[in-house]
């Protein structure tokens, strides 16, 4: 079946512009996660959604970052006034509970480059 | 704060040899995951370990979990070139919300297997 999809696959933007990244989880998965992967910081957890709600937004790097999920499906991660340190690969994952496992399935990622 | 440490971070080995990657974590957790990442690609789930003493095997890879020692190992038997990749362990801090804190990843082990 279809896996997690993300768009765009690559995004180059100028410093100061806003960007919107999209994630479409596996159908039926209620949990959705955003991570960021960069050379300097490795893999960082950003935010988690259960259904449409995000219980804890403290993992977002700054108040320029926001995320929403509508209809319990598609999620968007928005970065306002992008900075060069925002350059990274943004990964989305989804999961459902199965036998006590919250195994996460990752999408292909969006590579963001801020110039 | 949950910390996950992998070692070694870089490993070059010859085909046919055996080796083990270690993953230590700092707080109690019953859920540990191993992922594989090929260059420029996303994360592929390899193993889900959910209890003390859990052992799982797939081909030349075997993963185990000792929750008392807070240690997981990924053992490679008779390595082949196709296993060259970066391997990450990740820990779910758990809790009643299940998955709500996202995964905390190790820095990854960059494995090169030479013919």
PDB file of C-alpha atoms in Angstrom:
ATOM      1  CA  UNK A   1       0.000   0.000   0.000  1.00  0.00           C
ATOM      2  CA  UNK A   2       0.921   3.646  -0.141  1.00  0.00           C
ATOM      3  CA  UNK A   3       3.471   4.884   2.329  1.00  0.00           C
ATOM      4  CA  UNK A   4       3.970   8.297   3.867  1.00  0.00           C
ATOM      5  CA  UNK A   5       4.311  10.978   1.220  1.00  0.00           C
ATOM      6  CA  UNK A   6       5.828  14.425   1.560  1.00  0.00           C
ATOM      7  CA  UNK A   7       5.940  17.435  -0.683  1.00  0.00           C
ATOM      8  CA  UNK A   8       7.872  19.153  -2.028  1.00  0.00           C
ATOM      9  CA  UNK A   9      10.850  16.825  -2.146  1.00  0.00           C
ATOM     10  CA  UNK A  10      13.208  19.782  -2.436  1.00  0.00           C
ATOM     11  CA  UNK A  11      12.702  23.417  -1.577  1.00  0.00           C
ATOM     12  CA  UNK A  12      15.152  26.256  -2.034  1.00  0.00           C
ATOM     13  CA  UNK A  13      14.097  29.542  -0.507  1.00  0.00           C
ATOM     14  CA  UNK A  14      15.590  32.884   0.296  1.00  0.00           C
ATOM     15  CA  UNK A  15      16.271  33.881   3.846  1.00  0.00           C
ATOM     16  CA  UNK A  16      13.256  35.645   5.324  1.00  0.00           C
ATOM     17  CA  UNK A  17      10.641  33.886   3.193  1.00  0.00           C
ATOM     18  CA  UNK A  18       7.962  31.589   4.583  1.00  0.00           C
ATOM     19  CA  UNK A  19       7.764  27.929   3.552  1.00  0.00           C
ATOM     20  CA  UNK A  20       5.120  25.276   3.949  1.00  0.00           C
ATOM     21  CA  UNK A  21       5.927  21.569   4.006  1.00  0.00           C
ATOM     22  CA  UNK A  22       3.273  18.922   3.562  1.00  0.00           C
ATOM     23  CA  UNK A  23       2.915  15.382   4.897  1.00  0.00           C
ATOM     24  CA  UNK A  24       0.333  12.796   3.916  1.00  0.00           C
ATOM     25  CA  UNK A  25       0.435   9.871   6.367  1.00  0.00           C
ATOM     26  CA  UNK A  26      -0.416   6.247   5.798  1.00  0.00           C
ATOM     27  CA  UNK A  27      -4.166   5.835   5.661  1.00  0.00           C
ATOM     28  CA  UNK A  28      -5.572   4.884   9.044  1.00  0.00           C
ATOM     29  CA  UNK A  29      -2.562   6.021  11.045  1.00  0.00           C
ATOM     30  CA  UNK A  30      -3.757   8.314  13.795  1.00  0.00           C
ATOM     31  CA  UNK A  31      -0.357   9.475  15.001  1.00  0.00           C
ATOM     32  CA  UNK A  32       1.855  11.766  12.941  1.00  0.00           C
ATOM     33  CA  UNK A  33       5.328  13.059  13.736  1.00  0.00           C
ATOM     34  CA  UNK A  34       7.686  15.674  12.341  1.00  0.00           C
ATOM     35  CA  UNK A  35      11.462  15.383  12.643  1.00  0.00           C
ATOM     36  CA  UNK A  36      14.384  17.359  11.337  1.00  0.00           C
ATOM     37  CA  UNK A  37      17.683  15.854  10.199  1.00  0.00           C
ATOM     38  CA  UNK A  38      20.789  17.949   9.828  1.00  0.00           C
ATOM     39  CA  UNK A  39      24.497  17.222   9.874  1.00  0.00           C
ATOM     40  CA  UNK A  40      25.117  19.177  13.017  1.00  0.00           C
ATOM     41  CA  UNK A  41      22.119  18.112  15.082  1.00  0.00           C
ATOM     42  CA  UNK A  42      21.331  14.621  13.835  1.00  0.00           C
ATOM     43  CA  UNK A  43      17.678  13.572  13.995  1.00  0.00           C
ATOM     44  CA  UNK A  44      15.529  15.855  16.158  1.00  0.00           C
ATOM     45  CA  UNK A  45      11.915  15.326  17.104  1.00  0.00           C
ATOM     46  CA  UNK A  46       9.806  18.407  16.464  1.00  0.00           C
ATOM     47  CA  UNK A  47       6.132  17.689  17.119  1.00  0.00           C
ATOM     48  CA  UNK A  48       3.576  14.914  17.414  1.00  0.00           C
ATOM     49  CA  UNK A  49      -0.105  14.817  16.493  1.00  0.00           C
ATOM     50  CA  UNK A  50      -2.656  12.393  17.803  1.00  0.00           C
ATOM     51  CA  UNK A  51      -5.612  12.970  15.559  1.00  0.00           C
ATOM     52  CA  UNK A  52      -5.719  16.706  14.975  1.00  0.00           C
ATOM     53  CA  UNK A  53      -4.235  17.785  18.269  1.00  0.00           C
ATOM     54  CA  UNK A  54      -0.621  18.332  19.254  1.00  0.00           C
ATOM     55  CA  UNK A  55      -0.295  17.886  23.039  1.00  0.00           C
ATOM     56  CA  UNK A  56       3.207  19.319  23.252  1.00  0.00           C
ATOM     57  CA  UNK A  57       4.787  21.879  20.951  1.00  0.00           C
ATOM     58  CA  UNK A  58       7.940  22.398  22.991  1.00  0.00           C
ATOM     59  CA  UNK A  59      10.077  20.476  20.484  1.00  0.00           C
ATOM     60  CA  UNK A  60       9.594  23.130  17.826  1.00  0.00           C
ATOM     61  CA  UNK A  61      12.913  25.024  17.526  1.00  0.00           C
ATOM     62  CA  UNK A  62      11.413  28.526  17.685  1.00  0.00           C
ATOM     63  CA  UNK A  63       8.145  30.415  17.429  1.00  0.00           C
ATOM     64  CA  UNK A  64       8.760  30.734  13.691  1.00  0.00           C
ATOM     65  CA  UNK A  65       7.774  27.082  13.407  1.00  0.00           C
ATOM     66  CA  UNK A  66       4.168  25.959  13.496  1.00  0.00           C
ATOM     67  CA  UNK A  67       2.321  22.839  12.473  1.00  0.00           C
ATOM     68  CA  UNK A  68      -1.238  21.814  11.990  1.00  0.00           C
ATOM     69  CA  UNK A  69      -3.176  18.743  11.022  1.00  0.00           C
ATOM     70  CA  UNK A  70      -6.676  18.735   9.665  1.00  0.00           C
ATOM     71  CA  UNK A  71      -9.170  15.941   9.258  1.00  0.00           C
ATOM     72  CA  UNK A  72      -6.840  13.582  11.101  1.00  0.00           C
ATOM     73  CA  UNK A  73      -4.821  13.181   7.950  1.00  0.00           C
ATOM     74  CA  UNK A  74      -2.630  15.689   6.106  1.00  0.00           C
ATOM     75  CA  UNK A  75      -0.270  17.841   8.135  1.00  0.00           C
ATOM     76  CA  UNK A  76       1.617  20.990   7.236  1.00  0.00           C
ATOM     77  CA  UNK A  77       4.739  22.348   8.873  1.00  0.00           C
ATOM     78  CA  UNK A  78       5.178  26.065   8.336  1.00  0.00           C
ATOM     79  CA  UNK A  79       8.402  27.948   8.866  1.00  0.00           C
ATOM     80  CA  UNK A  80       8.112  31.719   8.866  1.00  0.00           C
ATOM     81  CA  UNK A  81      10.939  34.122   8.113  1.00  0.00           C
ATOM     82  CA  UNK A  82      13.310  31.288   7.287  1.00  0.00           C
ATOM     83  CA  UNK A  83      16.908  31.455   8.457  1.00  0.00           C
ATOM     84  CA  UNK A  84      19.955  29.624   7.129  1.00  0.00           C
ATOM     85  CA  UNK A  85      20.040  27.403  10.207  1.00  0.00           C
ATOM     86  CA  UNK A  86      16.641  26.059   9.164  1.00  0.00           C
ATOM     87  CA  UNK A  87      18.315  24.249   6.258  1.00  0.00           C
ATOM     88  CA  UNK A  88      17.814  20.534   6.858  1.00  0.00           C
ATOM     89  CA  UNK A  89      15.810  17.533   5.748  1.00  0.00           C
ATOM     90  CA  UNK A  90      12.356  17.558   7.318  1.00  0.00           C
ATOM     91  CA  UNK A  91      10.975  14.062   7.825  1.00  0.00           C
ATOM     92  CA  UNK A  92       7.418  13.089   8.571  1.00  0.00           C
ATOM     93  CA  UNK A  93       6.378   9.766  10.069  1.00  0.00           C
ATOM     94  CA  UNK A  94       3.112   8.128  10.979  1.00  0.00           C
ATOM     95  CA  UNK A  95       2.157   5.248  13.209  1.00  0.00           C
ATOM     96  CA  UNK A  96      -0.664   3.301  14.741  1.00  0.00           C
ATOM     97  CA  UNK A  97      -0.667   1.216  17.874  1.00  0.00           C
ATOM     98  CA  UNK A  98      -0.106  -2.457  17.192  1.00  0.00           C
ATOM     99  CA  UNK A  99       0.713  -4.900  19.981  1.00  0.00           C
ATOM    100  CA  UNK A 100       2.156  -2.121  22.115  1.00  0.00           C
ATOM    101  CA  UNK A 101       4.388  -0.879  19.321  1.00  0.00           C
ATOM    102  CA  UNK A 102       4.262   2.636  18.003  1.00  0.00           C
ATOM    103  CA  UNK A 103       6.464   1.768  15.043  1.00  0.00           C
ATOM    104  CA  UNK A 104       6.901   4.835  12.932  1.00  0.00           C
ATOM    105  CA  UNK A 105       7.009   4.762   9.147  1.00  0.00           C
ATOM    106  CA  UNK A 106       8.928   7.591   7.595  1.00  0.00           C
ATOM    107  CA  UNK A 107       8.300   9.545   4.441  1.00  0.00           C
ATOM    108  CA  UNK A 108      11.012  10.458   1.918  1.00  0.00           C
ATOM    109  CA  UNK A 109      11.569  13.881   3.459  1.00  0.00           C
ATOM    110  CA  UNK A 110      11.702  17.451   2.222  1.00  0.00           C
ATOM    111  CA  UNK A 111      15.168  18.888   1.743  1.00  0.00           C
ATOM    112  CA  UNK A 112      15.000  22.572   2.638  1.00  0.00           C
ATOM    113  CA  UNK A 113      17.811  24.904   1.624  1.00  0.00           C
ATOM    114  CA  UNK A 114      17.724  28.498   2.804  1.00  0.00           C
ATOM    115  CA  UNK A 115      20.038  30.780   0.834  1.00  0.00           C
TER     116      UNK A 115
ATOM    117  CA  UNK B   1      16.224  14.183  29.326  1.00  0.00           C
ATOM    118  CA  UNK B   2      16.517  10.930  27.423  1.00  0.00           C
ATOM    119  CA  UNK B   3      19.917  10.390  25.811  1.00  0.00           C
ATOM    120  CA  UNK B   4      20.772   7.689  23.299  1.00  0.00           C
ATOM    121  CA  UNK B   5      24.365   6.825  22.525  1.00  0.00           C
ATOM    122  CA  UNK B   6      25.537   4.594  19.733  1.00  0.00           C
ATOM    123  CA  UNK B   7      28.957   3.202  19.141  1.00  0.00           C
ATOM    124  CA  UNK B   8      30.852   3.013  17.027  1.00  0.00           C
ATOM    125  CA  UNK B   9      29.788   6.004  14.945  1.00  0.00           C
ATOM    126  CA  UNK B  10      31.831   4.813  12.005  1.00  0.00           C
ATOM    127  CA  UNK B  11      32.693   1.262  11.054  1.00  0.00           C
ATOM    128  CA  UNK B  12      34.565  -0.061   8.057  1.00  0.00           C
ATOM    129  CA  UNK B  13      34.672  -3.804   7.754  1.00  0.00           C
ATOM    130  CA  UNK B  14      35.308  -6.514   5.238  1.00  0.00           C
ATOM    131  CA  UNK B  15      32.733  -8.789   3.735  1.00  0.00           C
ATOM    132  CA  UNK B  16      32.310 -12.027   5.626  1.00  0.00           C
ATOM    133  CA  UNK B  17      33.172 -10.558   9.028  1.00  0.00           C
ATOM    134  CA  UNK B  18      30.937 -10.245  12.078  1.00  0.00           C
ATOM    135  CA  UNK B  19      30.433  -7.112  14.115  1.00  0.00           C
ATOM    136  CA  UNK B  20      28.152  -5.547  16.713  1.00  0.00           C
ATOM    137  CA  UNK B  21      26.759  -2.032  17.031  1.00  0.00           C
ATOM    138  CA  UNK B  22      25.830  -0.907  20.534  1.00  0.00           C
ATOM    139  CA  UNK B  23      23.056   1.405  21.644  1.00  0.00           C
ATOM    140  CA  UNK B  24      22.868   2.696  25.215  1.00  0.00           C
ATOM    141  CA  UNK B  25      20.063   4.860  26.531  1.00  0.00           C
ATOM    142  CA  UNK B  26      19.674   6.810  29.710  1.00  0.00           C
ATOM    143  CA  UNK B  27      16.160   6.286  31.044  1.00  0.00           C
ATOM    144  CA  UNK B  28      13.695   3.474  31.411  1.00  0.00           C
ATOM    145  CA  UNK B  29      12.032   2.495  28.179  1.00  0.00           C
ATOM    146  CA  UNK B  30      10.411  -0.642  26.859  1.00  0.00           C
ATOM    147  CA  UNK B  31      10.387   0.327  23.212  1.00  0.00           C
ATOM    148  CA  UNK B  32      13.477   0.428  21.071  1.00  0.00           C
ATOM    149  CA  UNK B  33      13.696   0.639  17.305  1.00  0.00           C
ATOM    150  CA  UNK B  34      16.421   0.121  14.737  1.00  0.00           C
ATOM    151  CA  UNK B  35      16.346   1.939  11.414  1.00  0.00           C
ATOM    152  CA  UNK B  36      18.484   1.844   8.309  1.00  0.00           C
ATOM    153  CA  UNK B  37      19.206   4.879   6.139  1.00  0.00           C
ATOM    154  CA  UNK B  38      20.844   4.753   2.709  1.00  0.00           C
ATOM    155  CA  UNK B  39      22.509   7.922   1.368  1.00  0.00           C
ATOM    156  CA  UNK B  40      19.925  10.474   0.271  1.00  0.00           C
ATOM    157  CA  UNK B  41      17.075   8.252   1.385  1.00  0.00           C
ATOM    158  CA  UNK B  42      14.662   8.161   4.267  1.00  0.00           C
ATOM    159  CA  UNK B  43      14.580   5.823   7.256  1.00  0.00           C
ATOM    160  CA  UNK B  44      13.609   2.185   6.829  1.00  0.00           C
ATOM    161  CA  UNK B  45      12.344   0.318   9.866  1.00  0.00           C
ATOM    162  CA  UNK B  46      14.382  -2.800  10.651  1.00  0.00           C
ATOM    163  CA  UNK B  47      13.392  -4.003  14.107  1.00  0.00           C
ATOM    164  CA  UNK B  48      10.966  -3.200  16.886  1.00  0.00           C
ATOM    165  CA  UNK B  49      11.988  -4.446  20.331  1.00  0.00           C
ATOM    166  CA  UNK B  50       9.295  -4.212  22.970  1.00  0.00           C
ATOM    167  CA  UNK B  51      10.449  -6.113  26.035  1.00  0.00           C
ATOM    168  CA  UNK B  52      13.447  -7.152  28.050  1.00  0.00           C
ATOM    169  CA  UNK B  53      15.238 -10.022  26.392  1.00  0.00           C
ATOM    170  CA  UNK B  54      13.602  -9.451  23.019  1.00  0.00           C
ATOM    171  CA  UNK B  55      15.617 -10.792  20.122  1.00  0.00           C
ATOM    172  CA  UNK B  56      14.732 -10.388  16.459  1.00  0.00           C
ATOM    173  CA  UNK B  57      16.540 -11.580  13.369  1.00  0.00           C
ATOM    174  CA  UNK B  58      16.228 -10.729   9.711  1.00  0.00           C
ATOM    175  CA  UNK B  59      18.774 -12.206   7.356  1.00  0.00           C
ATOM    176  CA  UNK B  60      22.261 -11.304   8.514  1.00  0.00           C
ATOM    177  CA  UNK B  61      21.035  -8.819  11.124  1.00  0.00           C
ATOM    178  CA  UNK B  62      20.017  -9.641  14.676  1.00  0.00           C
ATOM    179  CA  UNK B  63      18.866  -7.151  17.297  1.00  0.00           C
ATOM    180  CA  UNK B  64      18.461  -7.643  21.023  1.00  0.00           C
ATOM    181  CA  UNK B  65      17.273  -5.603  23.976  1.00  0.00           C
ATOM    182  CA  UNK B  66      18.318  -5.630  27.626  1.00  0.00           C
ATOM    183  CA  UNK B  67      16.119  -3.099  29.414  1.00  0.00           C
ATOM    184  CA  UNK B  68      17.871  -3.585  32.744  1.00  0.00           C
ATOM    185  CA  UNK B  69      21.219  -2.620  31.239  1.00  0.00           C
ATOM    186  CA  UNK B  70      19.485  -0.075  28.972  1.00  0.00           C
ATOM    187  CA  UNK B  71      21.357  -1.603  26.073  1.00  0.00           C
ATOM    188  CA  UNK B  72      20.454  -2.817  22.633  1.00  0.00           C
ATOM    189  CA  UNK B  73      22.771  -4.470  20.157  1.00  0.00           C
ATOM    190  CA  UNK B  74      22.613  -4.910  16.399  1.00  0.00           C
ATOM    191  CA  UNK B  75      24.754  -7.831  15.316  1.00  0.00           C
ATOM    192  CA  UNK B  76      25.884  -8.315  11.745  1.00  0.00           C
ATOM    193  CA  UNK B  77      26.824 -11.815  10.678  1.00  0.00           C
ATOM    194  CA  UNK B  78      28.984 -12.508   7.625  1.00  0.00           C
ATOM    195  CA  UNK B  79      28.592  -8.969   6.327  1.00  0.00           C
ATOM    196  CA  UNK B  80      27.887  -8.318   2.658  1.00  0.00           C
ATOM    197  CA  UNK B  81      28.344  -5.078   0.715  1.00  0.00           C
ATOM    198  CA  UNK B  82      24.580  -4.484   0.453  1.00  0.00           C
ATOM    199  CA  UNK B  83      24.451  -3.892   4.195  1.00  0.00           C
ATOM    200  CA  UNK B  84      26.494  -0.695   3.824  1.00  0.00           C
ATOM    201  CA  UNK B  85      24.298   2.094   5.231  1.00  0.00           C
ATOM    202  CA  UNK B  86      23.818   4.213   8.332  1.00  0.00           C
ATOM    203  CA  UNK B  87      22.052   2.443  11.182  1.00  0.00           C
ATOM    204  CA  UNK B  88      20.140   4.326  13.852  1.00  0.00           C
ATOM    205  CA  UNK B  89      18.721   3.146  17.108  1.00  0.00           C
ATOM    206  CA  UNK B  90      15.839   5.105  18.573  1.00  0.00           C
ATOM    207  CA  UNK B  91      14.073   4.990  21.895  1.00  0.00           C
ATOM    208  CA  UNK B  92      10.486   5.821  22.662  1.00  0.00           C
ATOM    209  CA  UNK B  93      10.275   7.331  26.114  1.00  0.00           C
ATOM    210  CA  UNK B  94       6.866   5.752  26.421  1.00  0.00           C
ATOM    211  CA  UNK B  95       4.373   6.868  28.971  1.00  0.00           C
ATOM    212  CA  UNK B  96       0.653   6.484  28.987  1.00  0.00           C
ATOM    213  CA  UNK B  97       0.294   8.643  25.919  1.00  0.00           C
ATOM    214  CA  UNK B  98       2.372   6.233  23.934  1.00  0.00           C
ATOM    215  CA  UNK B  99       4.604   7.827  21.375  1.00  0.00           C
ATOM    216  CA  UNK B 100       3.733  11.332  22.462  1.00  0.00           C
ATOM    217  CA  UNK B 101       7.334  12.323  23.017  1.00  0.00           C
ATOM    218  CA  UNK B 102       8.487  11.111  19.638  1.00  0.00           C
ATOM    219  CA  UNK B 103      11.617   9.074  19.208  1.00  0.00           C
ATOM    220  CA  UNK B 104      15.028  10.022  20.509  1.00  0.00           C
ATOM    221  CA  UNK B 105      17.665   8.876  18.052  1.00  0.00           C
ATOM    222  CA  UNK B 106      21.293   7.981  18.430  1.00  0.00           C
ATOM    223  CA  UNK B 107      23.768   9.732  16.157  1.00  0.00           C
ATOM    224  CA  UNK B 108      23.864   6.740  13.827  1.00  0.00           C
ATOM    225  CA  UNK B 109      26.548   4.251  12.857  1.00  0.00           C
ATOM    226  CA  UNK B 110      27.945   4.756   9.372  1.00  0.00           C
ATOM    227  CA  UNK B 111      28.769   1.263   8.180  1.00  0.00           C
ATOM    228  CA  UNK B 112      30.939   0.567   5.144  1.00  0.00           C
ATOM    229  CA  UNK B 113      31.437  -3.013   4.065  1.00  0.00           C
ATOM    230  CA  UNK B 114      34.262  -3.517   1.644  1.00  0.00           C
ATOM    231  CA  UNK B 115      34.532  -6.461  -0.749  1.00  0.00           C
TER     232      UNK B 115
END
